[in-house]
mmCIF file with all atom_site columns, C-alpha atoms in Angstrom:
data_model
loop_
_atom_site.group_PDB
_atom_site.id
_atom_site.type_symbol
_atom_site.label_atom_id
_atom_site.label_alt_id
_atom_site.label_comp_id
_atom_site.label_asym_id
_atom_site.label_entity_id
_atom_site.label_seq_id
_atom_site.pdbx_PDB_ins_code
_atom_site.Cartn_x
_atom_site.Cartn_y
_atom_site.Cartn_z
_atom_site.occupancy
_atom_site.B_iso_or_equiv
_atom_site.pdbx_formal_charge
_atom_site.auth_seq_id
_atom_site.auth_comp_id
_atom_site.auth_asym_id
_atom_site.auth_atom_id
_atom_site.pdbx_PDB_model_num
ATOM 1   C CA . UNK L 1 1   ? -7.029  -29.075 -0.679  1.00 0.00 ? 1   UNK L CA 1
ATOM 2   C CA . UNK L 1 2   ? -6.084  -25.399 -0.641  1.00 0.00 ? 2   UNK L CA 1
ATOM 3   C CA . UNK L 1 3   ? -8.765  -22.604 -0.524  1.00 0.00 ? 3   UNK L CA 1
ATOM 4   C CA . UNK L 1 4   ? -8.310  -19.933 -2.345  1.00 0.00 ? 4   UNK L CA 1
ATOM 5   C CA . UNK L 1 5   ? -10.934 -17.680 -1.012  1.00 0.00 ? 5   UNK L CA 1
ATOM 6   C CA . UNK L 1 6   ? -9.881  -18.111 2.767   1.00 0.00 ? 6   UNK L CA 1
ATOM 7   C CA . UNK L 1 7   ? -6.068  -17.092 1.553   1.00 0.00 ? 7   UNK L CA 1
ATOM 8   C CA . UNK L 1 8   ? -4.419  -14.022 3.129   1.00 0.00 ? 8   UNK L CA 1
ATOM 9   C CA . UNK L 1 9   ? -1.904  -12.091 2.220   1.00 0.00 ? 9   UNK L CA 1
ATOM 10  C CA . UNK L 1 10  ? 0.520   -10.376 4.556   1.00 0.00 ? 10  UNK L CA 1
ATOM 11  C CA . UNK L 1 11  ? 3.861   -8.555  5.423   1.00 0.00 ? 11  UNK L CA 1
ATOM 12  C CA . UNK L 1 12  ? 5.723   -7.080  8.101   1.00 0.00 ? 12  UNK L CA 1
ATOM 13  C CA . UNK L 1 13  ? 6.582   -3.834  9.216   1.00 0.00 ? 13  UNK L CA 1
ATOM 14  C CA . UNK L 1 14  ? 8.731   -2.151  12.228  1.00 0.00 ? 14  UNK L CA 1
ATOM 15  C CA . UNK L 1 15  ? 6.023   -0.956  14.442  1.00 0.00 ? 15  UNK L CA 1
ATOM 16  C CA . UNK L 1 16  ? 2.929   -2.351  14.530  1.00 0.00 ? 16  UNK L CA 1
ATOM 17  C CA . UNK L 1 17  ? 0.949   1.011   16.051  1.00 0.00 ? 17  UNK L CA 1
ATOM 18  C CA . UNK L 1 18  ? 2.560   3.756   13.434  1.00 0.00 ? 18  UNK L CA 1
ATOM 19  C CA . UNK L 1 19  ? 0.801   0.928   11.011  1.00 0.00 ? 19  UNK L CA 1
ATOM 20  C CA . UNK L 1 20  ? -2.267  0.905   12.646  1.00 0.00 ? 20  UNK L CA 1
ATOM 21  C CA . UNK L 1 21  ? -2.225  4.524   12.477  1.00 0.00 ? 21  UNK L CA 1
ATOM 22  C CA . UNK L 1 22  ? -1.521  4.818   8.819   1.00 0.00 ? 22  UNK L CA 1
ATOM 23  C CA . UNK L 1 23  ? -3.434  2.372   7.359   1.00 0.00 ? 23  UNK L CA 1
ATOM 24  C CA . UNK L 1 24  ? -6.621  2.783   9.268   1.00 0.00 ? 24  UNK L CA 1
ATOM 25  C CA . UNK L 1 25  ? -6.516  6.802   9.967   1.00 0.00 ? 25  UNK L CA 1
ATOM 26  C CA . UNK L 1 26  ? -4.367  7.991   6.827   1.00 0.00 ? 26  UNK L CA 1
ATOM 27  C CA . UNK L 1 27  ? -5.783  5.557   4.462   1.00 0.00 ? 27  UNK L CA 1
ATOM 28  C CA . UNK L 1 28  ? -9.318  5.241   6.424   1.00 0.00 ? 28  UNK L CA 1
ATOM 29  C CA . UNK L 1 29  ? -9.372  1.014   5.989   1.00 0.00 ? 29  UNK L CA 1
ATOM 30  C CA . UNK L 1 30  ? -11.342 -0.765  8.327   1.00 0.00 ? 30  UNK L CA 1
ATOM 31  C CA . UNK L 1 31  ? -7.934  -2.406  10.390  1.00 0.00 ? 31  UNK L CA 1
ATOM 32  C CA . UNK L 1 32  ? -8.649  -4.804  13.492  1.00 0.00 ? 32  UNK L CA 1
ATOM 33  C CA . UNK L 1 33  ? -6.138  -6.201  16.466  1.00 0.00 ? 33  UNK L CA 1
ATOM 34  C CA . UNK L 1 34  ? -5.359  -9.822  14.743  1.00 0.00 ? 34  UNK L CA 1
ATOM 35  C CA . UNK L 1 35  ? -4.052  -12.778 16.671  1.00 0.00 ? 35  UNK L CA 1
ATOM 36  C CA . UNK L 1 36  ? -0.839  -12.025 18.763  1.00 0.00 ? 36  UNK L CA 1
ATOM 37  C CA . UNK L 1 37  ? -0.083  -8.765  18.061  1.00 0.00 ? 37  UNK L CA 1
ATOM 38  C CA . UNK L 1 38  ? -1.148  -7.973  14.538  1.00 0.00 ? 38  UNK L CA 1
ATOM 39  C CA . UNK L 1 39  ? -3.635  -5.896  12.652  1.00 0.00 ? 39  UNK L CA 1
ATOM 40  C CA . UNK L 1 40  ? -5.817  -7.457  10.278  1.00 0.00 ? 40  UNK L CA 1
ATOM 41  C CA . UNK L 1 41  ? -6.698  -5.097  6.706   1.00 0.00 ? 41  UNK L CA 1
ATOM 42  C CA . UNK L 1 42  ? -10.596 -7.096  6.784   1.00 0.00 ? 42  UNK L CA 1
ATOM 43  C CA . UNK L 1 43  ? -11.720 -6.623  2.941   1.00 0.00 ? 43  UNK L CA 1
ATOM 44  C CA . UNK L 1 44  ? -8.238  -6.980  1.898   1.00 0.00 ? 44  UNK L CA 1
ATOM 45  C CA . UNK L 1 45  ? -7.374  -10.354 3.650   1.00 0.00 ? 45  UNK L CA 1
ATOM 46  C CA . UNK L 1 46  ? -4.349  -8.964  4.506   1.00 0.00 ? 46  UNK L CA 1
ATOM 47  C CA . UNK L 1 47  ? -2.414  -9.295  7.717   1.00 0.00 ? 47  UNK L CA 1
ATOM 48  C CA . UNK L 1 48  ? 0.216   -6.885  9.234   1.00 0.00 ? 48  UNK L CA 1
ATOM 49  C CA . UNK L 1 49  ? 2.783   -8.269  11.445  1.00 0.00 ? 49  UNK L CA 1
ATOM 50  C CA . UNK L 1 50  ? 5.299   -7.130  13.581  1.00 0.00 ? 50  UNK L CA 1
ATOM 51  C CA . UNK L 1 51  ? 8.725   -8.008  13.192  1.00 0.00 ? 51  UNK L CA 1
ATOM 52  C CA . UNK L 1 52  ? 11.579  -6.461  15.289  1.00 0.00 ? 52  UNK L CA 1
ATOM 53  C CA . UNK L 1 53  ? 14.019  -6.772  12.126  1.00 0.00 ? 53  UNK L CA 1
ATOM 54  C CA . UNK L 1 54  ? 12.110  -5.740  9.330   1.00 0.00 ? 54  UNK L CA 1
ATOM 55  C CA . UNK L 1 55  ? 13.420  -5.164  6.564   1.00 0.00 ? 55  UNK L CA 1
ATOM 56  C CA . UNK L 1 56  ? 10.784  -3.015  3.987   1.00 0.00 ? 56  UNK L CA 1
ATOM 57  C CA . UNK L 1 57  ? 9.851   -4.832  0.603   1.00 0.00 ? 57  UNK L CA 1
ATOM 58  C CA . UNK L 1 58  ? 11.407  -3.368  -2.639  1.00 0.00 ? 58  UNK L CA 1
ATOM 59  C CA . UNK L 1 59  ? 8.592   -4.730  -4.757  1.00 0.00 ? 59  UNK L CA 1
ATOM 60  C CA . UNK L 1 60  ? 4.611   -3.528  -4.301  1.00 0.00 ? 60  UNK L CA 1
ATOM 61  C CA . UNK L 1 61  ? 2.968   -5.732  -1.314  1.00 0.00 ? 61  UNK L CA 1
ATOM 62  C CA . UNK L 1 62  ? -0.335  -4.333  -1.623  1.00 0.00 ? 62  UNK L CA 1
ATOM 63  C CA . UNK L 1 63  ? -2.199  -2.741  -4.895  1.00 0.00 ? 63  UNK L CA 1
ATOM 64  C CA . UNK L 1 64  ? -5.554  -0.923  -4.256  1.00 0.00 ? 64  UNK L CA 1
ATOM 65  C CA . UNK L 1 65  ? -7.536  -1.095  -7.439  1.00 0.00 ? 65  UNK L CA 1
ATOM 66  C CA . UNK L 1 66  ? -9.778  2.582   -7.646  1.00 0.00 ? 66  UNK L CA 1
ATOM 67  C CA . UNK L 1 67  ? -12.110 4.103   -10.181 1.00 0.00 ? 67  UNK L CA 1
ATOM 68  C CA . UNK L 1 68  ? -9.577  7.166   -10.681 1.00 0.00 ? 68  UNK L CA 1
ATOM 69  C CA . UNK L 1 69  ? -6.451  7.449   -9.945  1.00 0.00 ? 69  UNK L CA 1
ATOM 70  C CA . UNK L 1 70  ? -5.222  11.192  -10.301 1.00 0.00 ? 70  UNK L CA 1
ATOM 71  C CA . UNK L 1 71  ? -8.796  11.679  -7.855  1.00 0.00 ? 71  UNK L CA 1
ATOM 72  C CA . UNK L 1 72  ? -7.180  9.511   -4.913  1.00 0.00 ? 72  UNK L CA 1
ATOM 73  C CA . UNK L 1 73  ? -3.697  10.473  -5.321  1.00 0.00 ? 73  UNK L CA 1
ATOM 74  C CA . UNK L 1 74  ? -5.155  14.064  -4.331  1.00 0.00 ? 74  UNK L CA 1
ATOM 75  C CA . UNK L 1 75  ? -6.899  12.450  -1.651  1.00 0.00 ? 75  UNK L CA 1
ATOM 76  C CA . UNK L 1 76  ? -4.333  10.518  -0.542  1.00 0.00 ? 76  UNK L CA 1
ATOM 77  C CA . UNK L 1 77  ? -1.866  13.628  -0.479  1.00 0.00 ? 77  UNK L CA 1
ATOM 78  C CA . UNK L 1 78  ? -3.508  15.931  1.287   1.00 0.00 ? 78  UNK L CA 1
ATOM 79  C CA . UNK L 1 79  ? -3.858  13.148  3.724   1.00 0.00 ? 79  UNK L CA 1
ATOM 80  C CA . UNK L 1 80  ? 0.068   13.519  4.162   1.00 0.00 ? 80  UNK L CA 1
ATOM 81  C CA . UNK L 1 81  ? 0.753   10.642  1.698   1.00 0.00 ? 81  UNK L CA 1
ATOM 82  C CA . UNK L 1 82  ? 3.689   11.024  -0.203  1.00 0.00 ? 82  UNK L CA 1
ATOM 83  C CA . UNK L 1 83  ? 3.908   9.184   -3.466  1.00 0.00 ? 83  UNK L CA 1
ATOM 84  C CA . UNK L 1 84  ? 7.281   8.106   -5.084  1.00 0.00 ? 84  UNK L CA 1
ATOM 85  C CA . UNK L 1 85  ? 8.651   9.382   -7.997  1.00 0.00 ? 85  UNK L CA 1
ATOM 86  C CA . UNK L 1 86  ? 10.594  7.036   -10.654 1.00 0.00 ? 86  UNK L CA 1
ATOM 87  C CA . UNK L 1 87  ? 12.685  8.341   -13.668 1.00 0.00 ? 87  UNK L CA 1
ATOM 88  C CA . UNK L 1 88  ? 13.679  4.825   -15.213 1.00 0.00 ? 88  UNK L CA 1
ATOM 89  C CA . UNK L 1 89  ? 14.111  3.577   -18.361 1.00 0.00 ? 89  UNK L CA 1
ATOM 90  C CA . UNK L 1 90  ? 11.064  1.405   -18.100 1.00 0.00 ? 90  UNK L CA 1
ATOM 91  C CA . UNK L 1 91  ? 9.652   3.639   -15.165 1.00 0.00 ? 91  UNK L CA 1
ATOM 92  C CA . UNK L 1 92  ? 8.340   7.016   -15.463 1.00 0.00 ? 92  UNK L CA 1
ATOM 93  C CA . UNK L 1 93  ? 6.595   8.777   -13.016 1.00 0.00 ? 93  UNK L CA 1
ATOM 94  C CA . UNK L 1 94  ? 5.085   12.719  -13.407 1.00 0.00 ? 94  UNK L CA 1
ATOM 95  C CA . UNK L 1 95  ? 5.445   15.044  -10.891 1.00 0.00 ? 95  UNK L CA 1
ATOM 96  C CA . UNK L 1 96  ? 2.884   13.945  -8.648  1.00 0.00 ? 96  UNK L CA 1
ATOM 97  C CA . UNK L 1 97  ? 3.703   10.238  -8.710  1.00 0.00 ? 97  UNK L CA 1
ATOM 98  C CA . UNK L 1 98  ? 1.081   8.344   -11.374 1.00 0.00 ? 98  UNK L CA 1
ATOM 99  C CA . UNK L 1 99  ? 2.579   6.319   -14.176 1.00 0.00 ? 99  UNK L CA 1
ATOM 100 C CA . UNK L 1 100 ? 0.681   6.082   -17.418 1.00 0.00 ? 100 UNK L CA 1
ATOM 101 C CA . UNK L 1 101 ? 0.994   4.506   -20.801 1.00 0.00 ? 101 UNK L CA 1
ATOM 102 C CA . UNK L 1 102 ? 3.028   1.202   -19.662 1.00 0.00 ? 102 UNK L CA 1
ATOM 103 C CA . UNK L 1 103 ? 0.878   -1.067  -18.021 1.00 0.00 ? 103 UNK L CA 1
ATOM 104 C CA . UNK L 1 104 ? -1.974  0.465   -15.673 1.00 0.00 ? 104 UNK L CA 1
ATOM 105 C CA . UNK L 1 105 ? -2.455  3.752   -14.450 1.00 0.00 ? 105 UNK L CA 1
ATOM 106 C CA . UNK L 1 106 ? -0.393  3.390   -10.972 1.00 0.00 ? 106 UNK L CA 1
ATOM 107 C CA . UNK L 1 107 ? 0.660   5.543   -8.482  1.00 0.00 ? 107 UNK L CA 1
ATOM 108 C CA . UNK L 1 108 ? 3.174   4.076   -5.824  1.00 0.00 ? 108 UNK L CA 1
ATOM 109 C CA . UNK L 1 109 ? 3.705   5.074   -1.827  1.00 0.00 ? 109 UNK L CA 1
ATOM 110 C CA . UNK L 1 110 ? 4.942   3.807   1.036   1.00 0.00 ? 110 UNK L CA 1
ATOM 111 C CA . UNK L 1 111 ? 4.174   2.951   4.452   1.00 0.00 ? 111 UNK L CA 1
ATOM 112 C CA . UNK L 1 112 ? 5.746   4.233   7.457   1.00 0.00 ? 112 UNK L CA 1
ATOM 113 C CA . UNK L 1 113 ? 7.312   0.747   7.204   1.00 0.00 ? 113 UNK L CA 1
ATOM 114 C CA . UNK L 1 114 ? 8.937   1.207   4.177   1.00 0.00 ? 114 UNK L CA 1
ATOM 115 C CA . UNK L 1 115 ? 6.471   -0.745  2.378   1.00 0.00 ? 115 UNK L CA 1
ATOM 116 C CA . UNK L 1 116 ? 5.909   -0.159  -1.245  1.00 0.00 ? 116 UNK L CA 1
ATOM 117 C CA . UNK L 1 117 ? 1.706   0.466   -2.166  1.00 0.00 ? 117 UNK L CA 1
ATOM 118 C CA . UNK L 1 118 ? 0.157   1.262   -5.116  1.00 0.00 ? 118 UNK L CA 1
ATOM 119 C CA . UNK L 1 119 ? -3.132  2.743   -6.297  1.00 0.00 ? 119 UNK L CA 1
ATOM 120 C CA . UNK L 1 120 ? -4.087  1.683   -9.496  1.00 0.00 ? 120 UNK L CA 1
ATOM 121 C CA . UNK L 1 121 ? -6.747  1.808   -12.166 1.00 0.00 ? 121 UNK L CA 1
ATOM 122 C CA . UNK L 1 122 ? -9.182  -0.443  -12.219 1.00 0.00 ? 122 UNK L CA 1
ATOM 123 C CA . UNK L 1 123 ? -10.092 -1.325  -16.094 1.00 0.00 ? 123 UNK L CA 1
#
């Protein structure tokens, strides 16, 4: 039977060592070589693959719950994270990226990838 603790989550990007960089030096996440070429995220259960025609994800891959949100999206920035902005019907944005007042408190950025993360606020 399936396992839902020992499940992993995981997604590809276009160069495995601009990831590496990023996610364990810009984000500061603990990020280990994984079998064949990948990273592993440890306390996320997430692996990071390689894939020579990647194609980034238009939906979220990876949410990081935090205590405060406008806090790390300061941290975050001055990190050289740049977090999108969205001006949608359903999809607002301010002018430093967070969402509030549908759904969670979010903020949304991407990997060198492409990849679309979030920071959001934990209830």
């Amino acid at each position: 039977m399936l396992n839902a603790n020992k499940a992993v989550s995981s997604f590809s990007v276009d160069n495995i060592q601009k990831a590496k960089d990023f996610y364990g030096n810009t984000l500061g996440l603990e990020v280990s070589g994984g079998p064949e070429g990948t990273l592993v995220l440890s306390k996320a259960k997430t692996l990071i693959y390689p894939k020579p025609n990647h194609q980034p994800a238009t939906f979220t891959v990876l949410n990081f719950p935090v205590d405060n949100v406008e806090k790390t999206v300061d941290e975050l920035s001055q990190r050289g994270v740049r977090f999108e902005g969205y001006n949608e019907p359903n999809l607002k944005t301010d002018a430093r990226g967070i969402s509030r007042g549908n759904g969670p408190t979010i903020a949304w950025f991407k990997d060198p990838a492409g990849n679309i993360l979030s920071v959001l606020e934990a209830a």
